[in-house]
Amino acid sequence: MSGQVRVRFAPAPTGYMHIGNLHTALFNWLFARRQGGAMILRIEDTDELRSTSDALEVIYQGLKWIGLDWDEGPDVGGEYGPYVQSERLDIYQEYLQQLLEAGRAYECFCRPEELEERREVMRARGIPPKYDGRCAQLSEDEREDLRAEGRESCIRFRVKETGTTVIQDIIQGEVCYDNSLIGDPVIIKTSSFPTYHFACVVDDHLMQITHVIRAVEHLPNTQIHIQLQEALGLQTPQYAHLPLVLGEDRSKLSKRHGAVAVTDYQEQGFLPEAMFNFLALLGWSPGDEQEVMARERIVEQFSLAACDKSPSVFDVQKAEWMNGEYMKRMDAEQLAERLLPLLVEEGLMEPQPSAQRWQWLVQVVDLMKERTPLLTTFVTWGRYFFTGDYEYENRARQKWLNREDTPEKLEVLVERLQLLQAWDHPTIEGTVRGLAEELEVSAAKVIHPCRAAVTGTTIGPSLFHLMELLDQDDVVGRLQRTAQLVRAGELAPLPNENE
Ligand code: GLU
Protein backbone atom coordinates (compact mmCIF):
# COMPACT_ATOMS: atom_id res chain seq x y z
CA MET A 1 0.00 0.00 0.00
CA SER A 2 1.34 3.40 -0.91
CA GLY A 3 1.71 5.98 1.82
CA GLN A 4 -1.12 8.07 0.48
CA VAL A 5 -4.07 8.78 2.75
CA ARG A 6 -7.30 7.43 1.28
CA VAL A 7 -10.66 8.11 2.87
CA ARG A 8 -14.17 7.42 1.77
CA PHE A 9 -17.59 8.90 2.27
CA ALA A 10 -19.99 5.98 1.98
CA PRO A 11 -23.62 7.09 2.06
CA ALA A 12 -26.63 4.86 1.58
CA PRO A 13 -28.90 6.34 -1.10
CA THR A 14 -32.07 5.98 0.92
CA GLY A 15 -34.34 8.90 1.73
CA TYR A 16 -33.05 12.41 2.15
CA MET A 17 -29.54 13.57 3.02
CA HIS A 18 -29.29 14.37 6.70
CA ILE A 19 -27.13 17.27 7.81
CA GLY A 20 -25.17 14.67 9.85
CA ASN A 21 -24.21 12.89 6.61
CA LEU A 22 -22.89 16.12 5.18
CA HIS A 23 -20.90 16.63 8.38
CA THR A 24 -19.27 13.20 7.95
CA ALA A 25 -18.54 13.91 4.28
CA LEU A 26 -16.99 17.24 5.18
CA PHE A 27 -14.66 15.78 7.81
CA ASN A 28 -13.49 13.11 5.37
CA TRP A 29 -12.90 15.76 2.75
CA LEU A 30 -11.04 18.05 5.16
CA PHE A 31 -8.78 15.25 6.25
CA ALA A 32 -8.08 14.13 2.69
CA ARG A 33 -7.31 17.67 1.54
CA ARG A 34 -5.19 18.45 4.58
CA GLN A 35 -3.16 15.28 4.08
CA GLY A 36 -2.93 15.57 0.32
CA GLY A 37 -4.83 12.29 0.15
CA ALA A 38 -7.68 10.92 -1.93
CA MET A 39 -11.37 11.34 -1.22
CA ILE A 40 -13.52 8.48 -2.44
CA LEU A 41 -17.27 8.49 -2.84
CA ARG A 42 -18.71 5.01 -2.44
CA ILE A 43 -22.40 4.36 -2.72
CA GLU A 44 -23.60 1.76 -0.23
CA ASP A 45 -26.83 0.63 -1.80
CA THR A 46 -26.99 -2.77 -0.14
CA ASP A 47 -30.48 -1.97 1.10
CA GLU A 48 -31.86 -2.83 -2.29
CA LEU A 49 -35.47 -2.14 -1.32
CA ARG A 50 -34.90 1.39 -0.10
CA SER A 51 -32.15 2.64 -2.39
CA THR A 52 -33.25 5.05 -5.10
CA SER A 53 -31.62 7.05 -7.85
CA ASP A 54 -33.36 10.20 -6.59
CA ALA A 55 -31.69 9.79 -3.23
CA LEU A 56 -28.36 9.38 -5.00
CA GLU A 57 -28.94 12.61 -6.88
CA VAL A 58 -29.68 14.38 -3.58
CA ILE A 59 -26.32 13.16 -2.22
CA TYR A 60 -24.43 14.52 -5.22
CA GLN A 61 -26.23 17.82 -4.93
CA GLY A 62 -25.65 18.14 -1.20
CA LEU A 63 -21.92 17.49 -1.55
CA LYS A 64 -21.58 19.84 -4.47
CA TRP A 65 -23.60 22.52 -2.71
CA ILE A 66 -20.95 23.06 -0.06
CA GLY A 67 -18.19 22.56 -2.57
CA LEU A 68 -16.92 19.08 -1.74
CA ASP A 69 -15.35 17.13 -4.55
CA TRP A 70 -14.05 13.59 -4.77
CA ASP A 71 -11.17 11.99 -6.59
CA GLU A 72 -12.85 8.65 -7.19
CA GLY A 73 -16.50 7.74 -7.33
CA PRO A 74 -19.32 6.42 -9.48
CA ASP A 75 -19.44 9.51 -11.67
CA VAL A 76 -15.70 10.24 -11.94
CA GLY A 77 -14.46 6.65 -11.99
CA GLY A 78 -11.12 5.56 -10.57
CA GLU A 79 -8.78 2.62 -10.29
CA TYR A 80 -10.74 0.78 -7.63
CA GLY A 81 -14.25 0.84 -9.08
CA PRO A 82 -17.02 0.15 -9.47
CA TYR A 83 -17.90 2.51 -6.62
CA VAL A 84 -21.49 1.39 -6.24
CA GLN A 85 -21.87 -1.70 -4.09
CA SER A 86 -24.72 -3.26 -6.06
CA GLU A 87 -22.28 -3.44 -8.98
CA ARG A 88 -19.76 -5.40 -6.91
CA LEU A 89 -21.79 -8.47 -5.97
CA ASP A 90 -19.34 -10.96 -7.56
CA ILE A 91 -16.50 -9.48 -5.58
CA TYR A 92 -18.27 -10.14 -2.28
CA GLN A 93 -18.87 -13.75 -3.32
CA GLU A 94 -15.13 -14.35 -3.53
CA TYR A 95 -14.61 -13.17 0.01
CA LEU A 96 -17.62 -15.12 1.17
CA GLN A 97 -16.08 -18.31 -0.21
CA GLN A 98 -12.98 -17.63 1.81
CA LEU A 99 -15.02 -17.35 5.02
CA LEU A 100 -17.09 -20.44 4.23
CA GLU A 101 -13.99 -22.48 3.54
CA ALA A 102 -12.42 -21.34 6.78
CA GLY A 103 -15.57 -22.27 8.68
CA ARG A 104 -16.13 -18.65 9.66
CA ALA A 105 -19.45 -18.35 7.86
CA TYR A 106 -22.51 -20.57 7.74
CA GLU A 107 -25.95 -20.77 6.25
CA CYS A 108 -28.80 -19.77 8.51
CA PHE A 109 -32.36 -20.89 7.86
CA CYS A 110 -34.11 -19.15 10.74
CA ARG A 111 -37.15 -17.22 9.63
CA PRO A 112 -37.58 -13.58 10.74
CA GLU A 113 -40.61 -14.42 12.84
CA GLU A 114 -38.77 -17.27 14.59
CA LEU A 115 -35.87 -14.96 15.35
CA GLU A 116 -38.23 -12.41 16.78
CA GLU A 117 -39.94 -14.97 19.00
CA ARG A 118 -36.61 -16.13 20.40
CA ARG A 119 -35.43 -12.58 20.95
CA GLU A 120 -38.63 -11.93 22.83
CA VAL A 121 -37.87 -14.83 25.17
CA MET A 122 -34.36 -13.46 25.79
CA ARG A 123 -35.76 -10.02 26.56
CA ALA A 124 -38.26 -11.56 28.96
CA ARG A 125 -35.37 -13.27 30.75
CA GLY A 126 -33.47 -10.02 30.92
CA ILE A 127 -30.79 -11.18 28.47
CA PRO A 128 -29.72 -8.67 25.76
CA PRO A 129 -31.15 -10.21 22.59
CA LYS A 130 -28.72 -11.54 20.01
CA TYR A 131 -28.69 -14.33 17.46
CA ASP A 132 -28.65 -17.52 19.50
CA GLY A 133 -26.49 -19.49 17.07
CA ARG A 134 -29.15 -22.09 16.27
CA CYS A 135 -27.87 -22.73 12.73
CA ALA A 136 -24.20 -22.45 13.63
CA GLN A 137 -23.78 -26.17 14.25
CA LEU A 138 -26.02 -27.67 11.58
CA SER A 139 -24.59 -30.68 9.79
CA GLU A 140 -24.55 -30.79 6.01
CA ASP A 141 -27.42 -33.31 6.10
CA GLU A 142 -29.53 -31.04 8.24
CA ARG A 143 -28.87 -28.18 5.89
CA GLU A 144 -29.87 -30.35 2.94
CA ASP A 145 -33.16 -31.17 4.63
CA LEU A 146 -33.90 -27.55 5.32
CA ARG A 147 -33.13 -26.61 1.73
CA ALA A 148 -35.39 -29.45 0.56
CA GLU A 149 -38.16 -27.96 2.69
CA GLY A 150 -37.79 -24.86 0.54
CA ARG A 151 -36.48 -22.72 3.35
CA GLU A 152 -34.69 -19.56 2.37
CA SER A 153 -31.31 -18.97 3.89
CA CYS A 154 -28.90 -16.18 4.60
CA ILE A 155 -25.22 -16.38 5.55
CA ARG A 156 -23.92 -15.45 8.96
CA PHE A 157 -20.41 -14.65 10.08
CA ARG A 158 -19.18 -16.67 13.05
CA VAL A 159 -17.94 -14.08 15.54
CA LYS A 160 -15.62 -14.83 18.43
CA GLU A 161 -17.49 -15.94 21.52
CA THR A 162 -14.96 -14.87 24.09
CA GLY A 163 -12.41 -12.18 24.69
CA THR A 164 -12.63 -8.55 23.69
CA THR A 165 -12.24 -6.59 20.51
CA VAL A 166 -10.12 -3.50 20.96
CA ILE A 167 -10.54 -0.47 18.75
CA GLN A 168 -7.84 2.18 18.69
CA ASP A 169 -9.83 5.16 17.59
CA ILE A 170 -8.15 8.45 16.70
CA ILE A 171 -10.98 10.45 18.25
CA GLN A 172 -12.60 8.11 20.76
CA GLY A 173 -9.36 6.60 22.06
CA GLU A 174 -9.17 2.94 23.01
CA VAL A 175 -12.58 1.28 23.05
CA CYS A 176 -13.10 -2.34 24.09
CA TYR A 177 -16.10 -4.48 23.29
CA ASP A 178 -16.90 -7.76 24.96
CA ASN A 179 -17.14 -10.40 22.24
CA SER A 180 -19.75 -12.42 24.08
CA LEU A 181 -22.29 -9.64 23.70
CA ILE A 182 -22.85 -9.94 19.97
CA GLY A 183 -24.46 -12.71 18.00
CA ASP A 184 -23.35 -13.86 14.57
CA PRO A 185 -24.33 -11.11 12.13
CA VAL A 186 -25.82 -11.73 8.71
CA ILE A 187 -23.31 -10.98 5.97
CA ILE A 188 -25.26 -12.17 2.94
CA LYS A 189 -29.01 -11.66 2.94
CA THR A 190 -31.56 -14.11 1.56
CA SER A 191 -31.69 -11.87 -1.50
CA SER A 192 -27.98 -12.68 -1.94
CA PHE A 193 -27.10 -9.03 -1.43
CA PRO A 194 -24.36 -8.44 1.12
CA THR A 195 -25.14 -6.57 4.31
CA TYR A 196 -23.51 -3.27 5.14
CA HIS A 197 -20.90 -4.88 7.43
CA PHE A 198 -19.57 -7.27 4.87
CA ALA A 199 -19.57 -5.01 1.85
CA CYS A 200 -18.01 -2.21 3.87
CA VAL A 201 -15.11 -4.34 5.11
CA VAL A 202 -14.38 -5.86 1.71
CA ASP A 203 -14.53 -2.50 -0.02
CA ASP A 204 -12.49 -0.63 2.55
CA HIS A 205 -9.81 -3.22 1.90
CA LEU A 206 -10.04 -3.31 -1.88
CA MET A 207 -10.26 0.46 -2.17
CA GLN A 208 -7.20 0.69 0.08
CA ILE A 209 -8.88 2.94 2.57
CA THR A 210 -6.37 4.08 5.18
CA HIS A 211 -8.72 6.00 7.48
CA VAL A 212 -12.37 5.25 8.15
CA ILE A 213 -13.95 8.49 9.34
CA ARG A 214 -17.62 8.12 10.18
CA ALA A 215 -20.29 8.92 12.72
CA VAL A 216 -19.89 7.51 16.22
CA GLU A 217 -23.10 5.50 15.78
CA HIS A 218 -20.94 3.09 13.80
CA LEU A 219 -18.48 2.50 16.61
CA PRO A 220 -20.19 -0.72 17.81
CA ASN A 221 -20.18 -2.00 14.20
CA THR A 222 -16.43 -1.68 14.20
CA GLN A 223 -16.27 -4.68 16.49
CA ILE A 224 -17.75 -6.80 13.71
CA HIS A 225 -15.63 -5.10 11.07
CA ILE A 226 -12.39 -5.79 12.89
CA GLN A 227 -13.33 -9.44 13.39
CA LEU A 228 -14.18 -9.75 9.70
CA GLN A 229 -10.84 -8.21 8.79
CA GLU A 230 -9.05 -10.68 11.03
CA ALA A 231 -10.96 -13.62 9.60
CA LEU A 232 -10.16 -12.52 6.04
CA GLY A 233 -6.56 -11.66 6.84
CA LEU A 234 -7.03 -8.00 5.97
CA GLN A 235 -5.30 -4.99 7.40
CA THR A 236 -7.39 -2.86 9.76
CA PRO A 237 -7.61 0.77 8.68
CA GLN A 238 -7.36 3.56 11.20
CA TYR A 239 -10.70 4.48 12.66
CA ALA A 240 -11.93 7.92 13.63
CA HIS A 241 -15.49 8.07 14.90
CA LEU A 242 -16.92 11.56 14.83
CA PRO A 243 -18.90 12.86 17.78
CA LEU A 244 -22.66 12.94 17.70
CA VAL A 245 -24.44 16.01 16.45
CA LEU A 246 -27.27 16.86 18.83
CA GLY A 247 -30.28 19.11 18.60
CA GLU A 248 -30.63 22.03 20.99
CA ASP A 249 -32.38 19.86 23.58
CA ARG A 250 -29.30 17.61 23.53
CA SER A 251 -31.06 14.67 21.97
CA LYS A 252 -29.81 13.26 18.70
CA LEU A 253 -30.52 15.67 15.84
CA SER A 254 -33.66 14.47 14.14
CA LYS A 255 -36.71 15.73 12.30
CA ARG A 256 -38.22 16.68 15.63
CA HIS A 257 -35.75 19.55 15.73
CA GLY A 258 -37.06 20.99 12.48
CA ALA A 259 -34.83 21.05 9.47
CA VAL A 260 -32.35 18.20 9.18
CA ALA A 261 -32.26 17.59 5.44
CA VAL A 262 -29.46 19.36 3.63
CA THR A 263 -32.00 20.66 1.12
CA ASP A 264 -33.94 22.34 3.97
CA TYR A 265 -30.94 24.52 4.72
CA GLN A 266 -30.51 25.33 1.07
CA GLU A 267 -34.13 26.36 0.88
CA GLN A 268 -33.91 28.40 4.06
CA GLY A 269 -31.29 30.54 2.42
CA PHE A 270 -28.02 29.45 3.97
CA LEU A 271 -24.92 30.23 1.98
CA PRO A 272 -22.90 27.09 1.24
CA GLU A 273 -19.66 28.68 2.44
CA ALA A 274 -21.27 29.54 5.77
CA MET A 275 -22.65 26.02 6.14
CA PHE A 276 -19.21 24.62 5.34
CA ASN A 277 -17.67 26.76 8.08
CA PHE A 278 -20.43 26.03 10.57
CA LEU A 279 -20.31 22.25 10.08
CA ALA A 280 -16.51 22.22 10.29
CA LEU A 281 -16.79 23.67 13.78
CA LEU A 282 -19.18 20.95 14.97
CA GLY A 283 -16.82 18.65 16.77
CA TRP A 284 -13.60 20.36 15.69
CA SER A 285 -12.02 23.65 16.57
CA PRO A 286 -8.79 25.29 15.51
CA GLY A 287 -7.85 25.57 19.17
CA ASP A 288 -8.43 29.29 19.45
CA GLU A 289 -11.38 31.62 19.28
CA GLN A 290 -11.57 31.75 15.49
CA GLU A 291 -15.04 31.12 14.17
CA VAL A 292 -15.52 32.74 10.80
CA MET A 293 -12.81 30.99 8.85
CA ALA A 294 -12.20 30.75 5.14
CA ARG A 295 -12.23 27.29 3.64
CA GLU A 296 -8.46 27.34 3.00
CA ARG A 297 -7.76 28.21 6.63
CA ILE A 298 -9.93 25.36 7.82
CA VAL A 299 -8.15 22.90 5.53
CA GLU A 300 -4.76 24.19 6.69
CA GLN A 301 -5.59 23.76 10.34
CA PHE A 302 -7.78 20.67 10.34
CA SER A 303 -6.71 17.61 12.26
CA LEU A 304 -8.59 14.53 13.40
CA ALA A 305 -6.67 14.48 16.66
CA ALA A 306 -8.15 17.87 17.53
CA CYS A 307 -11.71 16.58 17.09
CA ASP A 308 -13.82 16.47 20.17
CA LYS A 309 -15.06 13.24 21.66
CA SER A 310 -18.09 14.81 23.26
CA PRO A 311 -21.18 15.56 21.21
CA SER A 312 -21.68 18.93 19.63
CA VAL A 313 -24.93 20.82 19.42
CA PHE A 314 -26.41 22.06 16.18
CA ASP A 315 -27.36 25.53 17.32
CA VAL A 316 -29.57 27.03 14.62
CA GLN A 317 -29.15 30.55 15.92
CA LYS A 318 -25.43 30.23 15.74
CA ALA A 319 -25.72 28.90 12.20
CA GLU A 320 -27.82 31.93 11.28
CA TRP A 321 -25.36 34.25 12.96
CA MET A 322 -22.55 32.73 10.97
CA ASN A 323 -24.52 32.98 7.78
CA GLY A 324 -25.19 36.64 8.54
CA GLU A 325 -21.45 37.17 8.98
CA TYR A 326 -20.83 35.68 5.55
CA MET A 327 -23.52 37.84 4.00
CA LYS A 328 -22.09 40.96 5.62
CA ARG A 329 -18.61 40.24 4.41
CA MET A 330 -19.58 39.23 0.93
CA ASP A 331 -19.14 41.67 -1.88
CA ALA A 332 -22.57 43.18 -2.70
CA GLU A 333 -22.38 42.27 -6.36
CA GLN A 334 -21.54 38.65 -5.59
CA LEU A 335 -24.33 38.49 -3.03
CA ALA A 336 -26.77 40.03 -5.50
CA GLU A 337 -25.96 37.18 -7.87
CA ARG A 338 -26.92 34.66 -5.19
CA LEU A 339 -30.08 36.57 -4.39
CA LEU A 340 -31.32 37.14 -7.92
CA PRO A 341 -32.84 33.65 -8.41
CA LEU A 342 -34.77 33.94 -5.15
CA LEU A 343 -36.04 37.40 -6.09
CA VAL A 344 -37.07 36.17 -9.53
CA GLU A 345 -38.93 33.29 -7.94
CA GLU A 346 -40.83 35.73 -5.73
CA GLY A 347 -41.69 37.81 -8.80
CA LEU A 348 -39.69 40.75 -7.42
CA MET A 349 -37.00 40.92 -10.08
CA GLU A 350 -36.84 40.06 -13.74
CA PRO A 351 -34.43 37.23 -14.66
CA GLN A 352 -32.35 39.43 -16.95
CA PRO A 353 -32.27 42.88 -15.39
CA SER A 354 -30.92 45.83 -17.36
CA ALA A 355 -27.48 47.13 -16.35
CA GLN A 356 -29.13 50.03 -14.56
CA ARG A 357 -31.55 47.83 -12.65
CA TRP A 358 -28.72 45.49 -11.73
CA GLN A 359 -26.68 48.38 -10.34
CA TRP A 360 -29.72 49.41 -8.35
CA LEU A 361 -30.07 45.88 -6.94
CA VAL A 362 -26.41 45.87 -5.93
CA GLN A 363 -27.02 49.11 -4.01
CA VAL A 364 -30.06 47.63 -2.27
CA VAL A 365 -28.02 44.55 -1.33
CA ASP A 366 -25.21 46.73 -0.06
CA LEU A 367 -27.62 48.60 2.17
CA MET A 368 -29.36 45.48 3.51
CA LYS A 369 -26.58 42.92 3.82
CA GLU A 370 -25.49 44.06 7.25
CA ARG A 371 -28.75 43.01 8.77
CA THR A 372 -30.07 39.92 7.03
CA PRO A 373 -29.08 36.54 8.47
CA LEU A 374 -30.27 34.47 5.50
CA LEU A 375 -30.80 34.87 1.77
CA THR A 376 -34.49 34.31 2.36
CA THR A 377 -34.72 36.97 5.06
CA PHE A 378 -33.33 39.44 2.55
CA VAL A 379 -36.23 38.60 0.28
CA THR A 380 -38.89 38.98 2.99
CA TRP A 381 -37.40 41.88 4.91
CA GLY A 382 -36.40 43.76 1.78
CA ARG A 383 -39.67 43.25 -0.07
CA TYR A 384 -40.60 46.95 0.08
CA PHE A 385 -37.63 47.82 -2.13
CA PHE A 386 -39.20 45.91 -4.97
CA THR A 387 -42.92 46.51 -4.59
CA GLY A 388 -45.39 48.78 -2.86
CA ASP A 389 -47.39 45.66 -2.09
CA TYR A 390 -46.07 45.00 1.41
CA GLU A 391 -47.77 44.35 4.73
CA TYR A 392 -47.93 46.87 7.51
CA GLU A 393 -46.45 45.01 10.46
CA ASN A 394 -48.30 45.04 13.72
CA ARG A 395 -45.56 46.84 15.56
CA ALA A 396 -45.64 49.64 12.97
CA ARG A 397 -49.41 49.84 13.37
CA GLN A 398 -49.25 49.90 17.15
CA LYS A 399 -46.52 52.46 17.48
CA TRP A 400 -46.98 54.85 14.55
CA LEU A 401 -49.90 54.09 12.31
CA ASN A 402 -52.62 54.20 14.90
CA ARG A 403 -52.14 57.84 15.86
CA GLU A 404 -54.27 60.80 15.04
CA ASP A 405 -51.33 63.05 14.24
CA THR A 406 -49.76 60.64 11.75
CA PRO A 407 -51.81 61.32 8.59
CA GLU A 408 -51.14 65.01 8.78
CA LYS A 409 -47.43 64.55 9.27
CA LEU A 410 -47.29 62.19 6.30
CA GLU A 411 -49.24 64.62 4.14
CA VAL A 412 -46.99 67.56 4.93
CA LEU A 413 -44.07 65.32 4.15
CA VAL A 414 -45.66 64.49 0.81
CA GLU A 415 -45.89 68.18 -0.03
CA ARG A 416 -42.25 68.75 0.77
CA LEU A 417 -40.88 65.64 -0.91
CA GLN A 418 -42.88 66.22 -4.07
CA LEU A 419 -41.09 69.49 -4.58
CA LEU A 420 -37.59 68.14 -4.31
CA GLN A 421 -35.51 68.59 -7.44
CA ALA A 422 -32.76 66.29 -6.25
CA TRP A 423 -33.60 62.81 -4.92
CA ASP A 424 -30.62 61.85 -2.83
CA HIS A 425 -30.19 60.97 0.80
CA PRO A 426 -28.75 64.29 2.05
CA THR A 427 -31.63 66.22 0.48
CA ILE A 428 -34.23 63.78 1.80
CA GLU A 429 -32.67 63.86 5.24
CA GLY A 430 -32.62 67.67 5.26
CA THR A 431 -36.28 67.75 4.32
CA VAL A 432 -37.39 65.25 6.96
CA ARG A 433 -35.35 66.86 9.73
CA GLY A 434 -36.39 70.36 8.62
CA LEU A 435 -40.02 69.35 8.92
CA ALA A 436 -39.47 68.00 12.42
CA GLU A 437 -37.93 71.32 13.43
CA GLU A 438 -40.84 73.26 12.01
CA LEU A 439 -43.30 71.06 13.83
CA GLU A 440 -41.20 71.40 16.96
CA VAL A 441 -41.00 67.67 17.47
CA SER A 442 -37.97 65.38 17.64
CA ALA A 443 -36.73 64.03 14.31
CA ALA A 444 -37.71 60.54 15.46
CA LYS A 445 -41.36 61.59 15.52
CA VAL A 446 -41.23 62.15 11.78
CA ILE A 447 -38.69 59.51 10.84
CA HIS A 448 -40.56 56.59 12.43
CA PRO A 449 -44.01 57.24 10.93
CA CYS A 450 -42.32 57.87 7.61
CA ARG A 451 -40.49 54.53 7.78
CA ALA A 452 -43.66 52.75 8.87
CA ALA A 453 -45.48 54.24 5.88
CA VAL A 454 -42.82 53.66 3.26
CA THR A 455 -41.71 50.18 4.35
CA GLY A 456 -44.45 48.83 6.61
CA THR A 457 -41.86 48.12 9.30
CA THR A 458 -40.23 49.80 12.28
CA ILE A 459 -36.71 48.58 11.63
CA GLY A 460 -34.37 48.54 8.69
CA PRO A 461 -31.38 50.33 7.23
CA SER A 462 -30.96 54.11 7.15
CA LEU A 463 -34.32 55.58 6.14
CA PHE A 464 -32.81 58.29 3.96
CA HIS A 465 -30.59 55.88 2.08
CA LEU A 466 -33.41 53.49 1.48
CA MET A 467 -35.73 56.26 0.30
CA GLU A 468 -33.05 57.37 -2.11
CA LEU A 469 -33.14 53.90 -3.66
CA LEU A 470 -36.89 54.10 -4.15
CA ASP A 471 -38.51 56.16 -6.83
CA GLN A 472 -39.57 59.66 -5.69
CA ASP A 473 -43.13 59.27 -7.01
CA ASP A 474 -43.35 55.85 -5.48
CA VAL A 475 -42.39 57.18 -2.04
CA VAL A 476 -44.90 60.01 -2.36
CA GLY A 477 -47.55 57.50 -3.38
CA ARG A 478 -46.80 55.26 -0.41
CA LEU A 479 -47.02 58.17 2.01
CA GLN A 480 -50.33 59.31 0.55
CA ARG A 481 -51.78 55.86 0.57
CA THR A 482 -50.73 55.25 4.15
CA ALA A 483 -52.17 58.59 5.32
CA GLN A 484 -55.50 57.64 3.76
CA LEU A 485 -55.47 54.17 5.27
CA VAL A 486 -54.71 55.59 8.72
CA ARG A 487 -57.54 58.08 8.40
CA ALA A 488 -59.91 55.34 7.34
CA GLY A 489 -58.91 53.37 10.44
CA GLU A 490 -57.58 50.53 8.32
CA LEU A 491 -54.20 50.32 9.96
CA ALA A 492 -55.40 49.66 13.49
CA PRO A 493 -53.34 47.04 15.34
CA LEU A 494 -54.22 43.48 14.48
CA PRO A 495 -55.75 42.10 17.66
CA ASN A 496 -54.96 38.43 17.30
CA GLU A 497 -51.51 38.57 15.91
CA ASN A 498 -48.47 37.99 18.01
CA GLU A 499 -45.57 40.03 16.85
N1 GLU B 1 -23.47 3.41 4.61
C1 GLU B 1 -23.14 3.77 5.95
C2 GLU B 1 -23.98 4.94 6.38
O1 GLU B 1 -24.54 5.61 5.53
C3 GLU B 1 -21.67 4.11 6.01
C4 GLU B 1 -21.04 3.84 7.30
C5 GLU B 1 -19.54 3.83 7.17
O2 GLU B 1 -19.01 4.90 6.84
O3 GLU B 1 -18.95 2.79 7.33
O4 GLU B 1 -24.12 5.22 7.54
PDB file of C-alpha atoms in Angstrom, residues 112 123 383:
ATOM      1  CA  PRO A 112     -37.576 -13.579  10.738  1.00  0.00           C
ATOM      2  CA  ARG A 123     -35.756 -10.022  26.557  1.00  0.00           C
ATOM      3  CA  ARG A 383     -39.675  43.249  -0.073  1.00  0.00           C
TER       4      ARG A 383
END
